[in-house]
Each structure stands twice: as structure tokens, then as C-alpha cells.
């Protein structure tokens, strides 16, 4: 059975973007969050390579899609997994698909638009093969997935940065139990992996 992995970078105080994030502004006042990707050391490189290799299909929300598809977004040199950007198919959760996609037109990515997260997970799972379905963000999408218990494995890249505000990852009231499987520090982040513990107790 295909597993669903949520993979996202987070500040020490729980934010996945800074203030003012959006198309043309990326993560807003928080570009340092992804230093582990842009200035990666050997540990970061292996983490990124492994995550890309494990991705059978990737899901993102419309807000993140608009950022990576817009000005200053993904290029052939910098995208999902860098040079391997075109490997997995992408599914975007949105109620209204855009008229055109720069990611498709210029980068040749396979992008499908769907109107709900459960539908995106189902469709992504059907084409993921031996790989995982990866939720890459944004924070609102992953927050909803965590709240609904749709995530089997949570991968956090904890940046040594306190933002003081922005987009929080965890939604108020969400309660889930996880088993820690990895805590691997690099010079830029601590890479954490948690596996969800299934339980018959409501809310866990």
C-alpha cells in the first residue's frame, strides 16, 4: 500500500513561511528556511536525494503552486529535487485550475489539477508505483492532512531560525501520536522523521 509522506521545512517556532509569502515573494521574510537546500552540505544533499528518489507522486496546494509556477519560481536548475525536477507527476489541489502552467510549458512537468485533497491522494497513489505520495506543502495543505489523519510519515527539516510569525504548520486542536525514526543534524538543519502511530483511541 502506498504511504503518504508530508515533507516540509519548519522554523523552531513552528512556521513554514514568513510574513508576506506569495507569488513573486516566495516564503516572504523567511528565505533562510531553505538554506539546507540552497547551501546544502553532504548530509543535506543525501536527504534531498533520498526524498526525491522516494517520491512516486507529489501533491501541493494552490498557494504553493502559484509560488513555484510564478516569477522567481522553479527553473531547470532549481525545482523539486533540483536536476530531477521532472521525475514525479505533480497534483495540485485547487477549485479552479489556471488557464496555463509555466511548469508544464517551460519545464515539461506533468501537472494535474484536482479539487480536493482526498482526490489528489487517491489519484497520486494510483500512479506512484513503488514510490510514496509526498505532500510538499504548503503549510495549510499539510496542516489539513495532519488534522485529518491522512499522513503516515512526517518529515520535518527544522531550520535554526525563529520567525515570530507567518504560516503555522500545526492547526489548533490537532492531536496525533508519532514514533520518532530519525533525527539527523546537518550544518543547516535537523532532519526529523516521524511515523504515525495508529490507535483505536479517538484523536490520536
Short mmCIF file of C-alpha atoms in Angstrom, two decimals:
data_model
loop_
_atom_site.label_atom_id
_atom_site.label_comp_id
_atom_site.label_asym_id
_atom_site.label_seq_id
_atom_site.Cartn_x
_atom_site.Cartn_y
_atom_site.Cartn_z
CA UNK A 1 0.00 0.00 0.00
CA UNK A 2 1.34 3.44 -0.95
CA UNK A 3 2.33 5.55 2.05
CA UNK A 4 1.64 9.27 2.34
CA UNK A 5 4.59 11.39 3.43
CA UNK A 6 4.36 15.03 4.50
CA UNK A 7 7.73 16.68 3.87
CA UNK A 8 8.26 20.32 4.83
CA UNK A 9 10.76 22.76 6.32
CA UNK A 10 9.82 24.48 9.58
CA UNK A 11 11.27 27.15 11.85
CA UNK A 12 11.99 26.48 15.51
CA UNK A 13 8.74 28.24 16.44
CA UNK A 14 6.61 26.18 14.06
CA UNK A 15 6.25 28.36 10.93
CA UNK A 16 6.73 27.19 7.34
CA UNK A 17 6.70 30.68 5.77
CA UNK A 18 7.36 34.17 6.99
CA UNK A 19 5.12 37.20 6.65
CA UNK A 20 4.22 38.28 3.11
CA UNK A 21 4.69 34.91 1.40
CA UNK A 22 3.19 34.54 -2.07
CA UNK A 23 3.84 34.67 -5.83
CA UNK A 24 6.94 36.71 -6.55
CA UNK A 25 7.80 36.79 -2.83
CA UNK A 26 8.41 33.09 -2.21
CA UNK A 27 8.46 32.35 1.52
CA UNK A 28 8.19 36.02 2.38
CA UNK A 29 10.54 37.08 5.18
CA UNK A 30 11.86 33.56 5.62
CA UNK A 31 14.07 32.60 2.70
CA UNK A 32 16.67 31.34 5.21
CA UNK A 33 14.34 28.43 5.98
CA UNK A 34 15.62 26.63 2.91
CA UNK A 35 19.34 27.27 3.38
CA UNK A 36 19.67 23.49 3.77
CA UNK A 37 18.59 23.20 0.11
CA UNK A 38 20.35 26.21 -1.44
CA UNK A 39 23.63 25.89 0.50
CA UNK A 40 23.48 22.22 1.38
CA UNK A 41 26.26 20.17 2.91
CA UNK A 42 26.77 16.43 2.41
CA UNK A 43 24.05 15.47 4.89
CA UNK A 44 21.53 17.84 3.31
CA UNK A 45 22.42 16.55 -0.17
CA UNK A 46 21.76 12.95 0.84
CA UNK A 47 18.46 13.90 2.48
CA UNK A 48 17.33 15.75 -0.64
CA UNK A 49 18.45 12.95 -2.96
CA UNK A 50 16.71 10.31 -0.88
CA UNK A 51 13.47 12.27 -0.70
CA UNK A 52 13.42 12.79 -4.46
CA UNK A 53 14.15 9.13 -5.16
CA UNK A 54 11.32 8.02 -2.85
CA UNK A 55 8.73 10.33 -4.48
CA UNK A 56 6.32 8.41 -6.67
CA UNK A 57 3.95 11.38 -6.95
CA UNK A 58 3.87 14.83 -5.35
CA UNK A 59 0.92 16.89 -4.08
CA UNK A 60 0.87 20.63 -3.41
CA UNK A 61 -1.72 23.26 -2.60
CA UNK A 62 -2.68 26.10 -4.93
CA UNK A 63 -0.81 28.72 -2.92
CA UNK A 64 2.49 26.86 -3.22
CA UNK A 65 1.80 26.07 -6.87
CA UNK A 66 1.36 29.78 -7.65
CA UNK A 67 4.72 30.48 -6.00
CA UNK A 68 6.71 27.81 -7.86
CA UNK A 69 4.91 28.47 -11.15
CA UNK A 70 5.25 32.26 -10.94
CA UNK A 71 8.11 34.77 -11.31
CA UNK A 72 11.15 33.64 -9.35
CA UNK A 73 9.72 30.11 -9.11
CA UNK A 74 11.16 26.80 -10.22
CA UNK A 75 13.69 26.59 -13.02
CA UNK A 76 15.50 23.71 -14.67
CA UNK A 77 18.33 24.28 -12.16
CA UNK A 78 16.20 24.75 -9.04
CA UNK A 79 12.99 22.81 -8.53
CA UNK A 80 11.72 19.68 -6.86
CA UNK A 81 14.90 17.69 -6.29
CA UNK A 82 16.89 20.15 -8.43
CA UNK A 83 18.04 18.32 -11.58
CA UNK A 84 15.49 15.54 -11.01
CA UNK A 85 12.61 18.06 -11.04
CA UNK A 86 10.74 16.39 -13.86
CA UNK A 87 10.71 12.86 -12.42
CA UNK A 88 7.44 12.56 -10.43
CA UNK A 89 3.97 13.65 -11.55
CA UNK A 90 2.52 16.59 -9.62
CA UNK A 91 -1.05 17.04 -8.36
CA UNK A 92 -2.32 20.47 -7.36
CA UNK A 93 -5.33 20.87 -5.07
CA UNK A 94 -7.43 23.78 -6.29
CA UNK A 95 -11.07 24.60 -7.01
CA UNK A 96 -10.15 26.43 -10.23
CA UNK A 97 -7.33 25.24 -12.49
CA UNK A 98 -5.28 28.00 -14.15
CA UNK A 99 -5.59 28.55 -17.89
CA UNK A 100 -1.95 27.61 -18.44
CA UNK A 101 1.04 26.36 -16.48
CA UNK A 102 4.61 27.62 -16.87
CA UNK A 103 5.82 24.44 -15.17
CA UNK A 104 4.25 22.41 -17.96
CA UNK A 105 5.10 24.79 -20.81
CA UNK A 106 8.72 25.57 -19.93
CA UNK A 107 9.87 22.69 -17.72
CA UNK A 108 7.79 19.86 -19.14
CA UNK A 109 6.45 18.79 -15.74
CA UNK A 110 3.40 16.57 -15.50
CA UNK A 111 0.83 18.60 -13.56
CA UNK A 112 -2.76 17.56 -12.79
CA UNK A 113 -5.28 19.81 -11.05
CA UNK A 114 -7.86 18.28 -8.72
CA UNK A 115 -10.48 19.80 -6.45
CA UNK A 116 -9.84 18.04 -3.13
CA UNK A 117 -7.02 16.62 -1.05
CA UNK A 118 -8.56 13.11 -0.74
CA UNK A 119 -8.98 13.03 -4.53
CA UNK A 120 -5.37 14.15 -5.02
CA UNK A 121 -4.10 11.43 -2.67
CA UNK A 122 -6.17 8.77 -4.41
CA UNK A 123 -5.06 9.83 -7.89
CA UNK A 124 -1.43 10.24 -6.84
CA UNK A 125 -1.44 6.81 -5.21
CA UNK A 126 -2.68 5.26 -8.44
CA UNK A 127 0.40 6.44 -10.36
CA UNK A 128 3.06 6.44 -7.61
CA UNK A 129 4.18 2.88 -8.34
CA UNK A 130 6.69 1.74 -5.72
CA UNK A 131 7.23 5.31 -4.53
CA UNK A 132 5.45 7.34 -1.88
CA UNK A 133 2.82 10.03 -2.25
CA UNK A 134 4.59 13.15 -0.98
CA UNK A 135 2.76 16.21 0.33
CA UNK A 136 5.27 19.01 -0.15
CA UNK A 137 3.09 21.86 1.05
CA UNK A 138 2.23 24.45 1.62
CA UNK A 139 1.67 24.54 5.31
CA UNK A 140 -2.09 24.92 5.09
CA UNK A 141 -2.42 21.78 2.94
CA UNK A 142 -0.17 19.69 5.17
CA UNK A 143 -1.88 21.08 8.27
CA UNK A 144 -5.24 19.86 6.95
CA UNK A 145 -3.76 16.48 6.07
CA UNK A 146 -2.30 16.07 9.56
CA UNK A 147 -5.58 17.12 11.16
CA UNK A 148 -7.49 14.57 9.06
CA UNK A 149 -5.06 11.75 9.85
CA UNK A 150 -4.05 11.31 6.21
CA UNK A 151 -0.27 11.38 6.83
CA UNK A 152 1.61 8.14 7.50
CA UNK A 153 5.06 9.73 7.86
CA UNK A 154 6.02 13.28 8.80
CA UNK A 155 9.40 14.58 7.65
CA UNK A 156 10.43 17.89 9.15
CA UNK A 157 13.52 19.86 8.23
CA UNK A 158 13.96 22.01 11.32
CA UNK A 159 15.80 25.22 10.50
CA UNK A 160 17.73 27.03 13.27
CA UNK A 161 15.57 30.11 12.86
CA UNK A 162 12.85 31.82 14.90
CA UNK A 163 10.43 33.72 12.66
CA UNK A 164 7.96 35.10 15.19
CA UNK A 165 5.07 34.78 12.72
CA UNK A 166 4.00 33.51 9.32
CA UNK A 167 2.17 30.36 8.27
CA UNK A 168 2.00 27.81 11.11
CA UNK A 169 2.25 24.13 10.28
CA UNK A 170 0.07 22.70 13.03
CA UNK A 171 -3.60 23.66 13.22
CA UNK A 172 -5.08 24.32 16.69
CA UNK A 173 -6.70 21.21 18.13
CA UNK A 174 -4.77 18.70 16.02
CA UNK A 175 -3.67 15.73 18.13
CA UNK A 176 -1.69 12.81 16.67
CA UNK A 177 0.85 10.37 18.08
CA UNK A 178 4.12 9.74 16.25
CA UNK A 179 7.13 7.50 16.70
CA UNK A 180 10.47 9.16 16.04
CA UNK A 181 12.53 7.32 13.44
CA UNK A 182 15.29 9.80 12.63
CA UNK A 183 16.99 12.89 13.99
CA UNK A 184 19.90 13.74 11.70
CA UNK A 185 21.64 17.11 12.11
CA UNK A 186 23.46 18.95 9.33
CA UNK A 187 25.17 22.32 9.39
CA UNK A 188 21.91 23.94 8.23
CA UNK A 189 19.03 21.99 9.77
CA UNK A 190 17.97 18.98 11.80
CA UNK A 191 16.22 16.41 9.61
CA UNK A 192 13.48 14.65 11.56
CA UNK A 193 11.31 11.69 10.56
CA UNK A 194 8.20 10.63 12.48
CA UNK A 195 5.94 7.66 11.82
CA UNK A 196 2.28 7.94 12.81
CA UNK A 197 1.15 5.51 15.49
CA UNK A 198 -2.25 4.12 14.66
CA UNK A 199 -4.53 3.82 17.65
CA UNK A 200 -8.14 2.96 18.36
CA UNK A 201 -8.32 5.96 20.71
CA UNK A 202 -10.17 8.90 19.08
CA UNK A 203 -7.97 11.89 18.28
CA UNK A 204 -4.67 10.02 18.34
#
